[in-house]
């Protein structure tokens, strides 16, 4: 039974969760393979809204088993909080949620390390402050990384923390650069006591999730992989260094869950009808046109504020150069266009079809952020529409101009548009 991946083709927040939700009862397992609690998503259960950042969005579906794969970095208090929130709403995950024993653990010193690095005057990325980058650094560095399975071995965990924490305290001092007096050193025993407490709550969920997934595929189960962040934030192929620290493209599935690529047959690329980005980094089609400009209007109507950090998202026109690039890397079979309703009321809309860089025109995306910084967008302007789209349920309910916009997005990206979303509700969806 082939697997499906739902992946964002921009800089994150493309409303991937709604697509997972629309796949409905069509799957048995939902898997996260990258990132951590930096991936904010809003889930509505029985009219109650939850802001999840670590558990997959598919976790709320009845009869679905959820997996947090080895490629995810886990902050145990967040895991416990999100599971508890859902339990309070009547969703019991004690049997259905599994956590890889190979996933790396985020400790308080990771967050402090990130805070100090991001508060310097140079080298800022604009991260979410969740300790994601420092934890992945420790994972690939190997000397200091601690995995979920190690939390379950008390003596071993204490020994590891006695080795790691003094080094981290020295590192913080160096980072604090003259302000070290304000730092409170971390205590290995205190962290060990706290994390051994978390471990008892985590224990029933912890398992070898790669084996679990291999067995699931063998048993013909339907598996869906939820990519976190967006493809332009992928650590290898995104706008480095303004990226996250994991492989958000479907290429991350093999490493981040242990499921070989040959098991993934359908890749659904999710895009917004425009573009958004949080944090620093180049963004050629950004609408930086002031408090009365189109950018602010889209931000307000689209509620473009980060779920994790509350930061206003940067917004801009749809960039087909960028999406063609990520669609190719992702191996997307189709795209779904989200938040089309947000563009209502604009007399004309722009679609970026190419870039000018140093006087030359290109339709290729320079994945090097420093080259992208110099790119100027080349736009095609097409007429907008004034109608409210939120009640549209089929393509013919849309004004001709909105249909033309969607057609043009599909043409420019070179992929069929399979879904158009015109509002947050499940019903506000057009299946093309
Ligand atoms: P980090 O993942 O916290 O290290 O942040 C690195 C960059 O990725 C920053 O620009 C963040 O704003 C961005 N980022 C991380 N997670 C998300 C997400 O889920 N949506 C959008 N941007 C994200």
Short mmCIF file of C-alpha atoms and ligand atoms in Angstrom, two decimals:
data_model
loop_
_atom_site.label_atom_id
_atom_site.label_comp_id
_atom_site.label_asym_id
_atom_site.label_seq_id
_atom_site.Cartn_x
_atom_site.Cartn_y
_atom_site.Cartn_z
CA UNK A 1 0.00 0.00 0.00
CA UNK A 2 1.70 3.22 -1.10
CA UNK A 3 2.35 6.12 1.25
CA UNK A 4 1.35 9.74 0.73
CA UNK A 5 3.24 12.87 1.69
CA UNK A 6 1.72 16.30 2.25
CA UNK A 7 4.42 18.93 1.89
CA UNK A 8 4.45 22.73 1.80
CA UNK A 9 6.18 24.17 -1.27
CA UNK A 10 6.83 27.66 0.11
CA UNK A 11 8.26 28.93 3.41
CA UNK A 12 5.82 27.09 5.69
CA UNK A 13 2.32 27.80 7.02
CA UNK A 14 0.68 26.72 3.75
CA UNK A 15 -2.27 25.14 5.62
CA UNK A 16 -1.01 21.58 5.15
CA UNK A 17 -3.14 20.49 8.11
CA UNK A 18 -6.32 21.19 6.19
CA UNK A 19 -5.19 18.89 3.37
CA UNK A 20 -4.37 16.12 5.86
CA UNK A 21 -7.81 16.64 7.35
CA UNK A 22 -9.43 16.42 3.90
CA UNK A 23 -7.76 13.07 3.26
CA UNK A 24 -10.10 12.12 6.06
CA UNK A 25 -10.54 8.45 6.75
CA UNK A 26 -8.25 7.58 3.89
CA UNK A 27 -5.31 6.62 6.10
CA UNK A 28 -4.40 4.52 9.12
CA UNK A 29 -1.13 6.14 10.20
CA UNK A 30 0.03 9.74 10.26
CA UNK A 31 3.75 10.37 10.61
CA UNK A 32 5.91 13.37 11.38
CA UNK A 33 9.50 12.98 10.22
CA UNK A 34 11.20 16.35 10.73
CA UNK A 35 11.33 19.48 12.88
CA UNK A 36 9.90 19.79 16.35
CA UNK A 37 7.67 22.18 18.23
CA UNK A 38 8.50 24.92 15.71
CA UNK A 39 5.67 23.74 13.46
CA UNK A 40 2.58 25.50 14.71
CA UNK A 41 -0.79 24.33 13.53
CA UNK A 42 -4.29 25.06 14.66
CA UNK A 43 -6.69 22.17 15.08
CA UNK A 44 -10.39 22.46 15.84
CA UNK A 45 -11.96 19.59 17.81
CA UNK A 46 -15.65 19.67 18.78
CA UNK A 47 -15.64 23.46 18.26
CA UNK A 48 -12.60 23.88 20.52
CA UNK A 49 -9.39 25.26 19.06
CA UNK A 50 -5.99 23.77 19.90
CA UNK A 51 -2.65 25.13 18.92
CA UNK A 52 -0.42 22.13 18.40
CA UNK A 53 3.21 22.35 17.43
CA UNK A 54 4.72 18.92 18.00
CA UNK A 55 2.00 16.35 17.43
CA UNK A 56 0.92 15.72 13.83
CA UNK A 57 -2.33 17.40 12.78
CA UNK A 58 -3.80 14.01 11.86
CA UNK A 59 -3.61 13.02 15.54
CA UNK A 60 -7.21 14.11 16.09
CA UNK A 61 -8.74 11.65 13.66
CA UNK A 62 -10.43 8.66 15.26
CA UNK A 63 -8.83 5.27 14.53
CA UNK A 64 -5.62 6.82 13.25
CA UNK A 65 -2.28 5.90 14.78
CA UNK A 66 0.20 8.76 15.03
CA UNK A 67 3.95 8.51 14.85
CA UNK A 68 6.64 10.98 15.81
CA UNK A 69 9.58 9.64 13.87
CA UNK A 70 13.28 9.57 14.67
CA UNK A 71 13.92 12.70 12.58
CA UNK A 72 11.87 14.87 14.94
CA UNK A 73 13.42 16.70 17.90
CA UNK A 74 11.24 16.43 20.98
CA UNK A 75 10.77 18.77 23.92
CA UNK A 76 9.12 16.47 26.49
CA UNK A 77 7.12 19.16 28.36
CA UNK A 78 5.52 20.19 25.06
CA UNK A 79 4.73 16.57 24.19
CA UNK A 80 3.09 16.07 27.59
CA UNK A 81 1.19 19.35 27.37
CA UNK A 82 -0.23 18.66 23.91
CA UNK A 83 -1.23 15.10 24.80
CA UNK A 84 -2.86 16.45 27.99
CA UNK A 85 -4.78 19.17 26.14
CA UNK A 86 -6.25 16.61 23.77
CA UNK A 87 -7.03 14.19 26.62
CA UNK A 88 -8.98 16.97 28.33
CA UNK A 89 -11.03 17.30 25.12
CA UNK A 90 -11.82 13.58 25.13
CA UNK A 91 -9.10 12.42 22.73
CA UNK A 92 -7.08 9.68 24.37
CA UNK A 93 -3.72 9.09 22.67
CA UNK A 94 -2.30 6.63 25.19
CA UNK A 95 -2.50 3.71 22.73
CA UNK A 96 -2.45 5.48 19.40
CA UNK A 97 0.53 7.86 19.65
CA UNK A 98 4.02 6.44 19.22
CA UNK A 99 7.32 8.23 19.70
CA UNK A 100 10.61 7.05 18.26
CA UNK A 101 13.25 5.98 20.76
CA UNK A 102 15.77 7.47 18.30
CA UNK A 103 14.27 10.98 18.29
CA UNK A 104 16.59 13.51 19.90
CA UNK A 105 15.58 15.36 23.04
CA UNK A 106 15.53 19.13 23.51
CA UNK A 107 16.84 20.32 26.88
CA UNK A 108 16.58 23.80 28.44
CA UNK A 109 20.21 24.53 27.53
CA UNK A 110 19.32 24.15 23.84
CA UNK A 111 16.80 26.95 24.14
CA UNK A 112 19.21 29.11 26.08
CA UNK A 113 21.92 28.49 23.51
CA UNK A 114 19.54 29.61 20.78
CA UNK A 115 18.38 32.66 22.74
CA UNK A 116 21.95 33.82 23.23
CA UNK A 117 22.90 33.16 19.60
CA UNK A 118 19.86 35.02 18.30
CA UNK A 119 20.32 37.97 20.64
CA UNK A 120 23.75 38.77 19.18
CA UNK A 121 24.08 41.51 16.63
CA UNK A 122 25.16 39.22 13.80
CA UNK A 123 24.23 35.86 12.32
CA UNK A 124 20.56 35.98 13.30
CA UNK A 125 18.23 33.57 11.52
CA UNK A 126 14.98 34.71 13.13
CA UNK A 127 14.29 31.29 14.64
CA UNK A 128 11.28 30.22 16.69
CA UNK A 129 13.31 29.95 19.91
CA UNK A 130 12.32 26.32 20.54
CA UNK A 131 15.85 24.92 20.72
CA UNK A 132 15.49 23.17 17.37
CA UNK A 133 18.81 24.18 15.77
CA UNK A 134 21.03 23.51 18.83
CA UNK A 135 19.42 20.10 19.35
CA UNK A 136 20.07 19.08 15.73
CA UNK A 137 23.62 20.41 16.10
CA UNK A 138 24.14 18.06 19.04
CA UNK A 139 22.56 15.21 17.09
CA UNK A 140 25.02 15.42 14.19
CA UNK A 141 27.89 16.39 16.50
CA UNK A 142 27.27 13.14 18.44
CA UNK A 143 29.15 14.02 21.63
CA UNK A 144 26.24 15.76 23.34
CA UNK A 145 23.09 14.44 21.69
CA UNK A 146 20.64 12.53 23.91
CA UNK A 147 17.87 10.42 22.42
CA UNK A 148 14.41 9.61 23.77
CA UNK A 149 15.44 6.00 24.50
CA UNK A 150 18.17 7.28 26.83
CA UNK A 151 15.60 9.04 29.02
CA UNK A 152 14.35 5.61 30.03
CA UNK A 153 17.69 4.57 31.55
CA UNK A 154 18.11 6.66 34.74
CA UNK A 155 21.75 5.94 35.58
CA UNK A 156 22.84 6.37 32.02
CA UNK A 157 20.91 9.64 31.67
CA UNK A 158 22.50 11.09 34.82
CA UNK A 159 25.93 10.13 33.58
CA UNK A 160 25.32 11.72 30.19
CA UNK A 161 24.03 14.96 31.71
CA UNK A 162 27.02 15.15 34.08
CA UNK A 163 29.20 15.12 30.99
CA UNK A 164 27.09 17.40 28.76
CA UNK A 165 25.87 20.13 31.12
CA UNK A 166 29.23 21.52 32.33
CA UNK A 167 30.29 21.87 28.71
CA UNK A 168 27.02 23.67 27.92
CA UNK A 169 27.54 26.03 30.85
CA UNK A 170 30.97 26.96 29.46
CA UNK A 171 29.45 27.44 26.02
CA UNK A 172 26.74 29.78 27.42
CA UNK A 173 29.42 31.88 29.06
CA UNK A 174 31.27 32.24 25.81
CA UNK A 175 28.03 33.12 23.99
CA UNK A 176 27.06 35.66 26.64
CA UNK A 177 30.19 37.59 25.72
CA UNK A 178 30.70 39.94 28.68
CA UNK A 179 27.21 39.43 30.17
CA UNK A 180 27.95 36.03 31.72
CA UNK A 181 27.15 37.29 35.25
CA UNK A 182 23.47 37.30 34.36
CA UNK A 183 23.54 33.60 33.48
CA UNK A 184 22.32 30.96 35.90
CA UNK A 185 24.32 27.77 35.28
CA UNK A 186 22.35 24.61 34.52
CA UNK A 187 22.50 21.82 37.12
CA UNK A 188 22.87 18.30 35.69
CA UNK A 189 21.13 16.61 38.64
CA UNK A 190 18.16 18.98 38.53
CA UNK A 191 17.71 18.43 34.80
CA UNK A 192 18.06 14.67 35.26
CA UNK A 193 15.39 14.64 38.00
CA UNK A 194 13.03 16.67 35.86
CA UNK A 195 13.55 14.64 32.67
CA UNK A 196 13.30 11.30 34.49
CA UNK A 197 9.90 12.51 35.62
CA UNK A 198 8.92 13.30 32.03
CA UNK A 199 10.26 9.91 30.95
CA UNK A 200 7.60 8.08 32.94
CA UNK A 201 4.85 9.88 31.01
CA UNK A 202 6.63 9.31 27.71
CA UNK A 203 7.46 5.63 28.36
CA UNK A 204 4.20 4.03 27.09
CA UNK A 205 4.54 5.91 23.81
CA UNK A 206 8.20 5.11 23.12
CA UNK A 207 9.04 2.43 20.60
CA UNK A 208 11.07 1.56 17.52
CA UNK A 209 8.82 3.48 15.12
CA UNK A 210 10.74 2.44 11.98
CA UNK A 211 9.85 -1.18 12.65
CA UNK A 212 6.30 -0.20 13.47
CA UNK A 213 6.02 1.54 10.09
CA UNK A 214 7.64 -1.34 8.18
CA UNK A 215 5.05 -3.66 9.72
CA UNK A 216 2.30 -1.19 8.87
CA UNK A 217 3.33 -1.13 5.21
CA UNK A 218 3.57 -4.93 5.16
CA UNK A 219 0.07 -5.16 6.60
CA UNK A 220 -1.24 -2.94 3.81
CA UNK A 221 -1.93 0.06 6.06
CA UNK A 222 -2.30 3.49 4.54
CA UNK A 223 0.35 5.89 5.78
CA UNK A 224 0.51 9.65 5.39
CA UNK A 225 3.60 11.71 6.10
CA UNK A 226 3.17 15.28 7.31
CA UNK A 227 6.11 17.48 6.42
CA UNK A 228 6.74 20.28 8.90
CA UNK A 229 7.78 23.78 7.76
CA UNK A 230 8.06 24.40 4.02
CA UNK A 231 10.40 23.19 1.30
CA UNK A 232 12.14 26.57 1.04
CA UNK A 233 13.18 26.07 4.69
CA UNK A 234 14.78 22.68 3.95
CA UNK A 235 18.29 22.64 5.40
CA UNK A 236 19.88 21.47 2.14
CA UNK A 237 17.69 22.89 -0.60
CA UNK A 238 16.16 25.95 1.05
CA UNK A 239 17.43 29.50 1.29
CA UNK A 240 20.41 28.57 3.46
CA UNK A 241 21.33 29.81 6.05
CA UNK A 242 17.81 31.21 6.54
CA UNK A 243 16.29 27.76 6.87
CA UNK A 244 15.32 25.33 9.58
CA UNK A 245 17.72 22.57 10.66
CA UNK A 246 15.99 19.55 9.15
CA UNK A 247 14.94 18.08 5.81
CA UNK A 248 11.42 19.31 5.32
CA UNK A 249 11.24 18.04 1.74
CA UNK A 250 9.95 14.48 1.27
CA UNK A 251 13.63 13.48 1.00
CA UNK A 252 13.56 13.69 4.81
CA UNK A 253 11.09 10.80 5.08
CA UNK A 254 13.62 8.01 4.59
CA UNK A 255 16.07 9.39 7.13
CA UNK A 256 13.46 10.80 9.48
CA UNK A 257 11.18 7.77 9.72
CA UNK A 258 13.08 4.82 8.28
CA UNK A 259 10.53 4.36 5.49
CA UNK A 260 12.24 3.95 2.10
CA UNK A 261 11.36 6.42 -0.66
CA UNK A 262 9.95 3.62 -2.84
CA UNK A 263 7.03 3.37 -0.40
CA UNK A 264 5.90 6.92 -1.13
CA UNK A 265 3.73 7.12 -4.18
CA UNK A 266 1.69 10.30 -3.91
CA UNK A 267 3.20 13.66 -3.09
CA UNK A 268 0.78 16.52 -2.56
CA UNK A 269 2.41 19.95 -2.73
CA UNK A 270 0.56 22.62 -0.78
CA UNK A 271 0.83 26.32 -1.67
CA UNK A 272 -0.90 29.49 -0.62
CA UNK A 273 -2.44 31.60 -3.37
CA UNK A 274 0.20 34.15 -2.31
CA UNK A 275 3.42 33.72 -0.31
CA UNK A 276 4.37 34.17 3.34
CA UNK A 277 7.56 33.84 5.32
CA UNK A 278 8.47 34.22 9.01
CA UNK A 279 11.96 35.13 10.16
CA UNK A 280 14.82 36.52 8.18
CA UNK A 281 16.01 35.75 4.68
CA UNK A 282 15.42 36.79 1.07
CA UNK A 283 11.87 36.98 -0.26
CA UNK A 284 11.79 38.40 -3.81
CA UNK A 285 8.02 38.93 -4.08
CA UNK A 286 7.59 40.46 -0.61
CA UNK A 287 4.99 43.25 -0.36
CA UNK A 288 6.70 45.65 1.97
CA UNK A 289 4.31 48.49 1.15
CA UNK A 290 3.45 49.99 4.53
CA UNK A 291 0.45 50.00 6.87
CA UNK A 292 -2.09 50.83 4.16
CA UNK A 293 -0.55 48.63 1.48
CA UNK A 294 -1.64 45.35 -0.07
CA UNK A 295 0.82 43.41 2.13
CA UNK A 296 -0.85 44.55 5.34
CA UNK A 297 -4.28 43.87 3.87
CA UNK A 298 -3.33 40.28 3.01
CA UNK A 299 -1.72 39.83 6.46
CA UNK A 300 -4.91 41.01 8.21
CA UNK A 301 -7.40 39.08 6.11
CA UNK A 302 -5.23 35.95 5.98
CA UNK A 303 -4.45 36.22 9.73
CA UNK A 304 -0.80 35.92 8.89
CA UNK A 305 0.70 35.80 12.36
CA UNK A 306 2.93 32.91 13.48
CA UNK A 307 1.14 30.17 15.45
CA UNK A 308 4.26 29.44 17.52
CA UNK A 309 5.72 32.91 18.04
CA UNK A 310 2.84 35.28 17.18
CA UNK A 311 5.20 37.21 14.89
CA UNK A 312 3.57 38.98 11.92
CA UNK A 313 4.41 36.97 8.83
CA UNK A 314 5.98 38.69 5.86
CA UNK A 315 3.66 38.37 2.85
CA UNK A 316 4.00 38.77 -0.90
CA UNK A 317 2.76 37.72 -4.33
CA UNK A 318 2.77 34.12 -5.54
CA UNK A 319 6.22 33.16 -6.77
CA UNK A 320 6.06 30.50 -9.48
CA UNK A 321 9.85 30.43 -9.89
CA UNK A 322 10.25 29.31 -6.27
CA UNK A 323 7.36 26.83 -6.40
CA UNK A 324 8.56 25.23 -9.65
CA UNK A 325 11.90 24.69 -7.92
CA UNK A 326 10.43 23.11 -4.79
CA UNK A 327 7.82 21.10 -6.71
CA UNK A 328 10.66 19.48 -8.67
CA UNK A 329 12.68 18.75 -5.51
CA UNK A 330 9.64 17.38 -3.72
CA UNK A 331 8.54 15.28 -6.69
CA UNK A 332 5.06 16.77 -6.28
CA UNK A 333 2.33 15.13 -8.36
CA UNK A 334 -0.23 17.87 -7.84
CA UNK A 335 -0.68 21.14 -5.99
CA UNK A 336 -3.42 22.37 -3.73
CA UNK A 337 -3.99 26.13 -3.65
CA UNK A 338 -4.95 27.46 -0.23
CA UNK A 339 -6.39 30.77 1.04
CA UNK A 340 -7.64 31.93 -2.36
CA UNK A 341 -10.45 33.84 -0.60
CA UNK A 342 -7.89 36.17 1.00
CA UNK A 343 -7.17 37.77 -2.39
CA UNK A 344 -10.77 38.95 -2.97
CA UNK A 345 -11.21 42.68 -3.41
CA UNK A 346 -7.86 43.41 -5.05
CA UNK A 347 -8.34 45.00 -8.50
CA UNK A 348 -5.31 43.25 -9.92
CA UNK A 349 -3.02 40.44 -8.87
CA UNK A 350 0.57 39.72 -9.70
CA UNK A 351 2.21 36.38 -10.36
CA UNK A 352 5.98 36.21 -10.42
CA UNK A 353 7.10 34.38 -13.56
CA UNK A 354 10.85 35.06 -13.62
CA UNK A 355 13.62 36.99 -11.87
CA UNK A 356 16.04 39.64 -13.06
CA UNK A 357 19.44 39.13 -11.52
CA UNK A 358 22.28 41.51 -12.34
CA UNK A 359 20.57 42.49 -15.60
CA UNK A 360 19.86 38.91 -16.71
CA UNK A 361 16.49 37.22 -16.80
CA UNK A 362 16.12 33.76 -15.33
CA UNK A 363 13.31 31.34 -14.61
CA UNK A 364 15.58 29.26 -12.36
CA UNK A 365 15.52 29.68 -8.59
CA UNK A 366 18.96 30.41 -7.17
CA UNK A 367 18.90 28.37 -4.00
CA UNK A 368 21.78 30.41 -2.66
CA UNK A 369 20.22 33.04 -0.40
CA UNK A 370 22.88 35.59 -1.32
CA UNK A 371 22.02 35.36 -5.02
CA UNK A 372 18.31 35.32 -4.26
CA UNK A 373 18.77 38.57 -2.34
CA UNK A 374 19.72 40.26 -5.63
CA UNK A 375 16.78 38.87 -7.62
CA UNK A 376 14.06 41.27 -8.71
CA UNK A 377 10.70 39.68 -9.55
CA UNK A 378 9.25 39.85 -13.04
CA UNK A 379 5.47 39.92 -12.80
CA UNK A 380 2.54 39.05 -14.95
CA UNK A 381 -0.49 41.09 -13.90
CA UNK A 382 -3.92 39.57 -14.09
CA UNK A 383 -7.30 41.00 -13.12
CA UNK A 384 -8.58 40.35 -9.61
CA UNK A 385 -12.17 39.80 -8.45
CA UNK A 386 -14.37 41.60 -5.96
CA UNK A 387 -16.62 38.68 -4.97
CA UNK A 388 -16.40 36.91 -1.61
CA UNK A 389 -15.31 33.34 -2.41
CA UNK A 390 -15.91 31.72 0.95
CA UNK A 391 -19.19 30.10 -0.07
CA UNK A 392 -17.83 28.59 -3.32
CA UNK A 393 -17.98 24.77 -3.37
CA UNK A 394 -17.19 24.01 -6.99
CA UNK A 395 -15.07 25.62 -9.66
CA UNK A 396 -18.07 27.04 -11.46
CA UNK A 397 -19.03 28.95 -8.27
CA UNK A 398 -15.85 31.01 -8.69
CA UNK A 399 -15.78 34.18 -10.78
CA UNK A 400 -14.04 33.67 -14.13
CA UNK A 401 -11.13 35.84 -12.98
CA UNK A 402 -10.49 33.61 -9.93
CA UNK A 403 -10.63 30.51 -12.14
CA UNK A 404 -8.17 32.12 -14.49
CA UNK A 405 -5.86 32.85 -11.55
CA UNK A 406 -5.92 29.22 -10.44
CA UNK A 407 -5.38 27.96 -14.00
CA UNK A 408 -2.43 30.27 -14.42
CA UNK A 409 -0.86 29.15 -11.11
CA UNK A 410 -1.12 25.52 -12.26
CA UNK A 411 0.29 26.37 -15.71
CA UNK A 412 3.23 28.30 -14.30
CA UNK A 413 4.09 25.57 -11.80
CA UNK A 414 3.49 22.87 -14.42
CA UNK A 415 1.27 20.69 -12.21
CA UNK A 416 -2.45 20.00 -11.93
CA UNK A 417 -4.32 21.87 -9.20
CA UNK A 418 -6.28 19.24 -7.27
CA UNK A 419 -7.82 21.32 -4.48
CA UNK A 420 -8.68 24.99 -4.00
CA UNK A 421 -9.36 26.21 -0.49
CA UNK A 422 -11.58 29.23 0.14
CA UNK A 423 -11.73 29.26 3.94
CA UNK A 424 -10.55 27.41 7.04
CA UNK A 425 -13.56 25.12 7.33
CA UNK A 426 -13.47 21.62 5.85
CA UNK A 427 -16.53 22.52 3.79
CA UNK A 428 -14.85 25.57 2.27
CA UNK A 429 -13.03 23.45 -0.24
CA UNK A 430 -13.26 22.90 -3.98
CA UNK A 431 -12.15 19.49 -5.23
CA UNK A 432 -11.09 20.22 -8.78
P1 LIG B 1 13.83 27.23 13.63
O1 LIG B 1 13.17 26.13 12.88
O2 LIG B 1 13.14 27.60 14.92
O3 LIG B 1 15.30 27.00 13.79
O4 LIG B 1 13.71 28.55 12.72
C1 LIG B 1 14.40 28.67 11.47
C2 LIG B 1 13.56 29.43 10.45
O5 LIG B 1 12.46 28.61 10.08
C3 LIG B 1 12.95 30.74 10.97
O6 LIG B 1 12.88 31.65 9.91
C4 LIG B 1 11.55 30.33 11.39
O7 LIG B 1 10.65 31.41 11.37
C5 LIG B 1 11.23 29.32 10.30
N1 LIG B 1 10.23 28.33 10.72
C6 LIG B 1 10.42 27.27 11.54
N2 LIG B 1 9.27 26.56 11.64
C7 LIG B 1 8.37 27.17 10.86
C8 LIG B 1 7.00 26.88 10.53
O8 LIG B 1 6.40 25.89 10.96
N3 LIG B 1 6.39 27.77 9.68
C9 LIG B 1 7.05 28.83 9.15
N4 LIG B 1 8.32 29.12 9.41
C10 LIG B 1 8.98 28.30 10.27
#
